[in-house]
GROMACS .gro file of C-alpha atoms in nm:
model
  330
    1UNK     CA    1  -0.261  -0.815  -2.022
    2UNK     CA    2  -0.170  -1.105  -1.778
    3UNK     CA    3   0.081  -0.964  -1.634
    4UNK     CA    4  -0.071  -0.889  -1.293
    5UNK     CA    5  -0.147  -1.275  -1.251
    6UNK     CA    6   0.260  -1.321  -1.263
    7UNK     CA    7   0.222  -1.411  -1.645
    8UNK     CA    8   0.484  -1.259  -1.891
    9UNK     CA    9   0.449  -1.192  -2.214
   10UNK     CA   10   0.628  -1.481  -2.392
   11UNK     CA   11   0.415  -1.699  -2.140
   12UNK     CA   12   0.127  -1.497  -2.250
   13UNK     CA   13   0.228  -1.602  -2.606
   14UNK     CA   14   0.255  -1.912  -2.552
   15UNK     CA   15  -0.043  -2.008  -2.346
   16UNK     CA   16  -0.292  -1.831  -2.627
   17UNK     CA   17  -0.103  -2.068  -2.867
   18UNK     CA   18  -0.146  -2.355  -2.740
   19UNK     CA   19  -0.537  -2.309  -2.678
   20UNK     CA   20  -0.583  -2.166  -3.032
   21UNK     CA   21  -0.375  -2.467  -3.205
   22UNK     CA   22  -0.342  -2.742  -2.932
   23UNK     CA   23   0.001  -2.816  -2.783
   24UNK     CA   24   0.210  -2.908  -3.058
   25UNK     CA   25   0.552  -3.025  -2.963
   26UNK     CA   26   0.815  -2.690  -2.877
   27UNK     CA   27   0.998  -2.705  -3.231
   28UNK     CA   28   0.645  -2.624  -3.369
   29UNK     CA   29   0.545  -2.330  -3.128
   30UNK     CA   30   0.883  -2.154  -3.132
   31UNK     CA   31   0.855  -2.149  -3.524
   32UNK     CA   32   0.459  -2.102  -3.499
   33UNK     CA   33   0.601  -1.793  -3.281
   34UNK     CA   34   0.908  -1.724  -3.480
   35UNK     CA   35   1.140  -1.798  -3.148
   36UNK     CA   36   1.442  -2.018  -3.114
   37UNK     CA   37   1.324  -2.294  -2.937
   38UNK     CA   38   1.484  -2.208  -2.569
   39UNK     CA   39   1.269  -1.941  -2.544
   40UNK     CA   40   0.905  -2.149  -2.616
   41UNK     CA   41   1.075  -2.401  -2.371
   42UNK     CA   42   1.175  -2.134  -2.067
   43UNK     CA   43   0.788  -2.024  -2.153
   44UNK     CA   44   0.620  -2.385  -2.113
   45UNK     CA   45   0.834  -2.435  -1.819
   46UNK     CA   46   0.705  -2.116  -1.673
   47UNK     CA   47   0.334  -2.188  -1.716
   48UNK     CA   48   0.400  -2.536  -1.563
   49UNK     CA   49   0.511  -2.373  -1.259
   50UNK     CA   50   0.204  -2.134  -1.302
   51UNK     CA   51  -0.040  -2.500  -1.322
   52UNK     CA   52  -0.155  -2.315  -1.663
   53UNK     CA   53   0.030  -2.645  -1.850
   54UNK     CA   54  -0.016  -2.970  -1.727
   55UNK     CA   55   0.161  -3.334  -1.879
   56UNK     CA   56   0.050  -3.449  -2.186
   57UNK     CA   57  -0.100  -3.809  -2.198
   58UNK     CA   58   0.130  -3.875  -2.541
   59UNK     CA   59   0.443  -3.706  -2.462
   60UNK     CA   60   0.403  -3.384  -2.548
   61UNK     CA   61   0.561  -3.079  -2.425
   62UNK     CA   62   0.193  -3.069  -2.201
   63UNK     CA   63  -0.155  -2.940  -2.240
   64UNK     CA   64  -0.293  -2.650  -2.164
   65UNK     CA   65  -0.500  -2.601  -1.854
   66UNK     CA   66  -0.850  -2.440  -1.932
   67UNK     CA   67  -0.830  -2.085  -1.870
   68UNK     CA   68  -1.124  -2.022  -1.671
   69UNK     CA   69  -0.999  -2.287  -1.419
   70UNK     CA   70  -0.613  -2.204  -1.416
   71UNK     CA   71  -0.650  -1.792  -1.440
   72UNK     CA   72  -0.931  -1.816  -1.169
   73UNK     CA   73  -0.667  -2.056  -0.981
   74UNK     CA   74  -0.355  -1.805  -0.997
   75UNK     CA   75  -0.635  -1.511  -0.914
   76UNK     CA   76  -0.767  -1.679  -0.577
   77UNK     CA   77  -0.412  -1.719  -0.492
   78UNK     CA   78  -0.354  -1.337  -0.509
   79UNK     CA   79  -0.683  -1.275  -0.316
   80UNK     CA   80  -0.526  -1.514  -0.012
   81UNK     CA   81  -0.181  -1.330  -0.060
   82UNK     CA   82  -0.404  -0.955  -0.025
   83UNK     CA   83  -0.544  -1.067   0.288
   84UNK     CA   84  -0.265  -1.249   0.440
   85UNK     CA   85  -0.039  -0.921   0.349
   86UNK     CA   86  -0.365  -0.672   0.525
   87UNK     CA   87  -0.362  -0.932   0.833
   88UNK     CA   88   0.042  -0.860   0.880
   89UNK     CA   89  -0.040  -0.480   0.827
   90UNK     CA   90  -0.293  -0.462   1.048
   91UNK     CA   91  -0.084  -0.701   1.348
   92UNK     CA   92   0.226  -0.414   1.328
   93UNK     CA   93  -0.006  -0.150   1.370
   94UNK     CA   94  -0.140  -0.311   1.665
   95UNK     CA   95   0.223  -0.372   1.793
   96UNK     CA   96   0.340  -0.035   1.693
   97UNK     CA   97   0.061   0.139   1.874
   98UNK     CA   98   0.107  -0.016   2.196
   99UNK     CA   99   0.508  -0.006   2.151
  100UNK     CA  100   0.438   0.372   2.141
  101UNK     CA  101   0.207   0.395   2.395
  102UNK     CA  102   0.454   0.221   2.674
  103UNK     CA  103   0.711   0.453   2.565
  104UNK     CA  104   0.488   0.738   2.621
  105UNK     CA  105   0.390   0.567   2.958
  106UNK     CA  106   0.671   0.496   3.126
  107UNK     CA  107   0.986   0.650   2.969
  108UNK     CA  108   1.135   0.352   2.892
  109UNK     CA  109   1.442   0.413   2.600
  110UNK     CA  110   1.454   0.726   2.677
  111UNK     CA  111   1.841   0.759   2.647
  112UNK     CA  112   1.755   0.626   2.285
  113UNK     CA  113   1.481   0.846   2.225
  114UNK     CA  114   1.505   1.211   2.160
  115UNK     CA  115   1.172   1.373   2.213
  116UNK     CA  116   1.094   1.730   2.029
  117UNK     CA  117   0.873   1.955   2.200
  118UNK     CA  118   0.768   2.243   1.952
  119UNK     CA  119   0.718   2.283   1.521
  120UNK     CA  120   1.023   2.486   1.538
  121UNK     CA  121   1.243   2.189   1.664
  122UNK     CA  122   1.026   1.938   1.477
  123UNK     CA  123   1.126   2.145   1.128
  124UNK     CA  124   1.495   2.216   1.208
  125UNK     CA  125   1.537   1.803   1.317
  126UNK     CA  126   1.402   1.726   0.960
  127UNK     CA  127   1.586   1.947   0.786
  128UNK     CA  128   1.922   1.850   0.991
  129UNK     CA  129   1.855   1.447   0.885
  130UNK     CA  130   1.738   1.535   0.520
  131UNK     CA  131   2.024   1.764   0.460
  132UNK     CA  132   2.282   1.448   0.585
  133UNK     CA  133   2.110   1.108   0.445
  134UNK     CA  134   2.312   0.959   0.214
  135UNK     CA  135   2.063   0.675   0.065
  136UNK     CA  136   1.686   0.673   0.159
  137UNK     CA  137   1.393   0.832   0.295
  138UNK     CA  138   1.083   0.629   0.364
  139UNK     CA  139   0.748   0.845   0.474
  140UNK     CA  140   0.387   0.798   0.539
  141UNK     CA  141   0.254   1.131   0.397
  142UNK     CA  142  -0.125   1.133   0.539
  143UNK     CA  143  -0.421   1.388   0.518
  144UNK     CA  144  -0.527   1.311   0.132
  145UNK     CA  145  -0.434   1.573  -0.118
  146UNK     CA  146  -0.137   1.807   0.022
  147UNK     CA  147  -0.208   2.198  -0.009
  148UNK     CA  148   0.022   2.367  -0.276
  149UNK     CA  149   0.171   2.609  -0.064
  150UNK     CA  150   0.306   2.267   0.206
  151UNK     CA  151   0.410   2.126  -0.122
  152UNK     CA  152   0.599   2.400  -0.243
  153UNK     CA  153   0.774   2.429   0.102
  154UNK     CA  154   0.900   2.051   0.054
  155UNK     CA  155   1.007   2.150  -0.285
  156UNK     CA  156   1.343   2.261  -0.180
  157UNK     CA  157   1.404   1.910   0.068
  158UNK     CA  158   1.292   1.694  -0.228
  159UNK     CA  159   1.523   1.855  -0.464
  160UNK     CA  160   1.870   1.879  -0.215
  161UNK     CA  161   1.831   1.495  -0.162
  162UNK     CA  162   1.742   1.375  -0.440
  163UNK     CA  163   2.039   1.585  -0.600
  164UNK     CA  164   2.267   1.362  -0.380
  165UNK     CA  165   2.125   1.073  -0.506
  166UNK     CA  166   1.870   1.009  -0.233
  167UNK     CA  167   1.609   0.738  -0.272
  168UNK     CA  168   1.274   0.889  -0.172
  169UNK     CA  169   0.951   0.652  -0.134
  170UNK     CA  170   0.668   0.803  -0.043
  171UNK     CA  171   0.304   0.678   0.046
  172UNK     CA  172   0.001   0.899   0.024
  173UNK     CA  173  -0.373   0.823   0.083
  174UNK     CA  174  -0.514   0.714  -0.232
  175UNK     CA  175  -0.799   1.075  -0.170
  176UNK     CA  176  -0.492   1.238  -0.295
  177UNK     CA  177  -0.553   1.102  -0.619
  178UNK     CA  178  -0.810   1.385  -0.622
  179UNK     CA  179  -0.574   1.679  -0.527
  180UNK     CA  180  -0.454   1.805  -0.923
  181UNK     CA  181  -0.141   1.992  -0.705
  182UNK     CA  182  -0.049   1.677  -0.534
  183UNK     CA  183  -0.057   1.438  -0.904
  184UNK     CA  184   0.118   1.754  -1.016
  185UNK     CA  185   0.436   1.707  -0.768
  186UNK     CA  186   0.414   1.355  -0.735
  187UNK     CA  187   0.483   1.372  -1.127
  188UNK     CA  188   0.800   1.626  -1.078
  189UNK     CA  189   0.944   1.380  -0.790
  190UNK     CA  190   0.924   1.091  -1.031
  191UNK     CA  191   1.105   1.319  -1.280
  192UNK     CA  192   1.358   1.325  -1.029
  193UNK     CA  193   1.327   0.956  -0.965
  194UNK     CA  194   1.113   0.942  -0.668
  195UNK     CA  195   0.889   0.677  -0.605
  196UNK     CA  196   0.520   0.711  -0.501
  197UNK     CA  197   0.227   0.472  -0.371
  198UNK     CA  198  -0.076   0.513  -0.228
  199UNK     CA  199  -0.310   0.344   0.058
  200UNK     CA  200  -0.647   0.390   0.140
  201UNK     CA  201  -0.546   0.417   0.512
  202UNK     CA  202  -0.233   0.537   0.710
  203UNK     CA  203  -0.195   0.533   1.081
  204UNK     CA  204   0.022   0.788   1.106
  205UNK     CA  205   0.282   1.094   0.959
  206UNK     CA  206   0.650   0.897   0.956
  207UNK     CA  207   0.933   1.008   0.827
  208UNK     CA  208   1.227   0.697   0.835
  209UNK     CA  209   1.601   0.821   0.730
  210UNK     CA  210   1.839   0.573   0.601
  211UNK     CA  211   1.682   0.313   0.803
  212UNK     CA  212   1.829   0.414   1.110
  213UNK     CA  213   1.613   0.731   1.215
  214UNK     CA  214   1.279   0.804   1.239
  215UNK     CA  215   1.053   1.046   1.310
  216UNK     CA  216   0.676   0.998   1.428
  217UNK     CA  217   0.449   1.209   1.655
  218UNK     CA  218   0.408   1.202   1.996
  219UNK     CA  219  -0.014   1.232   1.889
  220UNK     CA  220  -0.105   1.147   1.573
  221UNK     CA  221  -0.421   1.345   1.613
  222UNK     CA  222  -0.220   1.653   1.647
  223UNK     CA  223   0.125   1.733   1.528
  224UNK     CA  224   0.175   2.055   1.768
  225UNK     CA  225   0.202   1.809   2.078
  226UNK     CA  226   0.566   1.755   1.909
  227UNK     CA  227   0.756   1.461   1.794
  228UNK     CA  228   0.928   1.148   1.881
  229UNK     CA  229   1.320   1.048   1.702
  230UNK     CA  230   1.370   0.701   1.717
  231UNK     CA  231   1.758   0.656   1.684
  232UNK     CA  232   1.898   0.281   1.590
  233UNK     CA  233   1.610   0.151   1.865
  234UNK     CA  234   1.398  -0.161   1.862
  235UNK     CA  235   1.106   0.069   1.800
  236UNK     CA  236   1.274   0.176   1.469
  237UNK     CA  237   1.270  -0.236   1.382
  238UNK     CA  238   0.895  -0.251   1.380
  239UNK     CA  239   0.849   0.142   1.191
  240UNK     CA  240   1.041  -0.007   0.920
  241UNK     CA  241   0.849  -0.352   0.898
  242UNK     CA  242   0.565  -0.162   0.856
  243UNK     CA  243   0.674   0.043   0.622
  244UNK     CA  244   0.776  -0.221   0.412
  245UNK     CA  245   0.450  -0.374   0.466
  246UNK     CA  246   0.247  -0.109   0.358
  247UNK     CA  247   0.463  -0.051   0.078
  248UNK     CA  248   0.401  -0.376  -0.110
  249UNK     CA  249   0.039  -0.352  -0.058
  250UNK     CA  250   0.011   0.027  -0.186
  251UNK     CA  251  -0.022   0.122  -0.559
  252UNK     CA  252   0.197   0.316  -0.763
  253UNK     CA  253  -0.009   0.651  -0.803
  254UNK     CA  254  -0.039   0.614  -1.174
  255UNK     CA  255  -0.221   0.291  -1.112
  256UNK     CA  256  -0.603   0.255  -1.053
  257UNK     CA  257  -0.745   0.149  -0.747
  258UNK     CA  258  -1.066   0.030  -0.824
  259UNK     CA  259  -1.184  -0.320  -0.769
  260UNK     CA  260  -1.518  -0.483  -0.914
  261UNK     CA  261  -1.811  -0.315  -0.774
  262UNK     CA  262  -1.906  -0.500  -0.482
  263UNK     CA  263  -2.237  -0.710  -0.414
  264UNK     CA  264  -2.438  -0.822  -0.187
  265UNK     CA  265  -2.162  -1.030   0.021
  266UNK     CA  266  -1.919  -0.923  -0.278
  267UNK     CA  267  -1.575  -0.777  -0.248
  268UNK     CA  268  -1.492  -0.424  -0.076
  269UNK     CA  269  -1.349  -0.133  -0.269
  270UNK     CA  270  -0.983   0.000  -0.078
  271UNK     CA  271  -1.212   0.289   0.055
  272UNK     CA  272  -1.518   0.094   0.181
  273UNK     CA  273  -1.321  -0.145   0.352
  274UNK     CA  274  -1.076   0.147   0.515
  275UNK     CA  275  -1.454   0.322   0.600
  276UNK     CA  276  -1.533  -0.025   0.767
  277UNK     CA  277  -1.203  -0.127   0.947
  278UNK     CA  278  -1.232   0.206   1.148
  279UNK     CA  279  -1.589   0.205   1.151
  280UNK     CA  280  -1.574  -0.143   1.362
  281UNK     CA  281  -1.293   0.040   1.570
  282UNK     CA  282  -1.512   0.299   1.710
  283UNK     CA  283  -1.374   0.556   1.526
  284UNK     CA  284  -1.639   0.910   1.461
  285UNK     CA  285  -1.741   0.995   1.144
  286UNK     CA  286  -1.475   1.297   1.173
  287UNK     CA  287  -1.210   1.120   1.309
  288UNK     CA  288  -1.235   0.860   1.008
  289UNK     CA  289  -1.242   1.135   0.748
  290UNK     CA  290  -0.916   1.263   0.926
  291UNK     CA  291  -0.756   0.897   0.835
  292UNK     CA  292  -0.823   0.879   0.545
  293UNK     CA  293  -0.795   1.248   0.396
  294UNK     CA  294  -1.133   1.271   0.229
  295UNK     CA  295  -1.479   1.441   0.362
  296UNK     CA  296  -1.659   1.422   0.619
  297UNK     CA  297  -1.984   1.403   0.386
  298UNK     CA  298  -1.756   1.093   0.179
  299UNK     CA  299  -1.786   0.884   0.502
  300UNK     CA  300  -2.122   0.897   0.571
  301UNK     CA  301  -2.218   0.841   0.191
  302UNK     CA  302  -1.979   0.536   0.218
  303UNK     CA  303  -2.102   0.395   0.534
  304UNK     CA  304  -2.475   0.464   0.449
  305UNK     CA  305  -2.443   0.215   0.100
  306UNK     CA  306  -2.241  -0.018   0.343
  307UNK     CA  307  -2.495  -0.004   0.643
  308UNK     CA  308  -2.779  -0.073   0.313
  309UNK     CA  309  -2.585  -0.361   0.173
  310UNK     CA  310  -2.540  -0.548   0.481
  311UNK     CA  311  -2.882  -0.472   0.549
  312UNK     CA  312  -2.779  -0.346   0.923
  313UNK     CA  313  -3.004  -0.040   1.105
  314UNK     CA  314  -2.726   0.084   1.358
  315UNK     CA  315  -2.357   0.091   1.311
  316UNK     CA  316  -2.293  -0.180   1.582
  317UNK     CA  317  -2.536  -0.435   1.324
  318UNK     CA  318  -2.287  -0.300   1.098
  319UNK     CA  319  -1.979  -0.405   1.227
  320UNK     CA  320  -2.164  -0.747   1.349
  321UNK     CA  321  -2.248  -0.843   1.018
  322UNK     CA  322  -1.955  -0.762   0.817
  323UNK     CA  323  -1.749  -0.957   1.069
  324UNK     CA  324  -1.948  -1.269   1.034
  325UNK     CA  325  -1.923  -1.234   0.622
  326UNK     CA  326  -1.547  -1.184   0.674
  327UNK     CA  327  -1.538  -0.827   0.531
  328UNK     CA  328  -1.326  -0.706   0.851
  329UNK     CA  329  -1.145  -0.876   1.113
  330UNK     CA  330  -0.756  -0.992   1.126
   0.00000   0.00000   0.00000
């Protein structure tokens, strides 16, 4: 039940032991708990490090640390991590989107950069690097649930590599939680031993071949304006920090991603504060539903209860106000 707060289960054990019955010394608890009396030890040295067990006055193998002080402790700790991990995401998309933009300028790399021009070329360049990987392919899948009939046409890609042994890790928009054909494949590609998370927000479609190729569009508003390859380039660097960025922060697609409803002042859902991040950028109600895969009529319901809780009557006030309670802002 703990184990999202970094406890395991024998600390888990443990801990509930020793606030039930007091410390004890560790003979007592390992035979209390039926354990050799290493394993109570590795536990209690464990919680130490967690601050859940403290020194004992009389010599004792240490005293537990009231829970409601020492599990709100190791959660507040995870809340700084969340935000210090959004902060770096948000800094290499920043970098990354003006990286892109000077190539796009000024043509600098060019020799390094191989630029696709039509959905013909785009489609034959990923099925040349998918057909010769030989141990990973790292994507940003966005637009929220994926249409059967685009799934179906990955099918046969997904299946080749992962025949070979290919790692494939995948992150969707957490909308396609809502799309029963894209659970449905994401399920099959796990089968095969494919790995999937989900984000609330992507900034754009990236394909990344054994960390040494990528693929991103030249627009990420629209995919017919063709396609940049990054080939062994410093661009490629900061595509694959961000990947690995976002990846930690997503959530396997099996697992929820709700948070505690959030108050006046309280804590954001992942889709109110995605909503609100792009909401403060200037982004139109359209474009933001285009980010994040969902409706158009989803946004405006979402920014409507945000505009209401933050008490704001334009979305400027908006953006103001949730700045100054720390709800956005790097």
């Amino acid at each position: 039940m703990l184990g999202r707060l970094g406890i395991g289960p024998d600390e888990e054990a443990v801990y509930r032991a020793m606030l039930k019955d007091g410390p004890g010394a560790v003979a007592g608890l390992a035979d209390a708990l039926g354990w050799p009396e290493a394993r109570a030890r590795s536990a209690l040295d464990r919680l130490a490090a967690l601050s859940l067990v403290r020194p004992s006055a009389d010599g004792g193998p240490g005293r537990p640390v009231d829970p409601e002080v020492g599990l709100a402790s190791l959660l507040a700790s995870q809340e700084t991590e969340l935000l210090e991990k959004e902060r770096q995401i948000r800094a290499s998309r920043i970098a990354m989107a003006g990286l892109l933009a000077d190539i796009r300028a000024t043509g600098q790399g060019v020799s390094e950069v191989q630029k696709l021009r039509s959905m013909d070329q785009i489609q034959s360049k990923i099925e040349h690097l998918a057909g010769t990987c030989t141990s990973e392919i790292a994507a940003f899948v966005p637009g929220g649930g994926q249409s059967a009939e685009h799934l179906e046409a990955a099918r046969p890609l997904d299946t080749s590599t992962s025949d070979r042994g290919v790692r494939l890790r995948y992150i969707f928009l957490d909308s396609c939680r809502n799309s029963s054909a894209t659970r449905e494949y994401v399920a099959w590609l796990g089968e095969r031993g494919g790995l999937v998370r989900t984000v609330p927000r992507l900034p754009l479609r990236m394909l990344i071949y054994d960390r040494s190729r990528a693929i991103v569009p030249m627009d990420a508003t629209a995919a017919d304006r063709g396609a940049l390859v990054f080939d062994g380039t410093g661009a490629l660097t900061g595509l694959l920090a961000l990947f690995e960025q976002t990846w930690q922060q997503a959530k396997p697609l099996g697992e929820s991603t709700a948070e505690a409803p959030a108050g006046q002042g309280g804590p954001l859902s992942p889709p109110e504060r995605a909503v609100l991040d792009l909401l403060t950028e200037g982004f139109t109600d359209e474009a933001i539903a285009r980010q994040l895969g969902v409706s158009v009529r989803t946004v405006r319901r979402v920014t409507a209860d945000l505009m209401q809780r933050l008490g704001a009557r334009s979305r400027f006030e908006a953006g103001v106000l949730a700045t100054t309670k720390g709800w956005v802002g790097v």
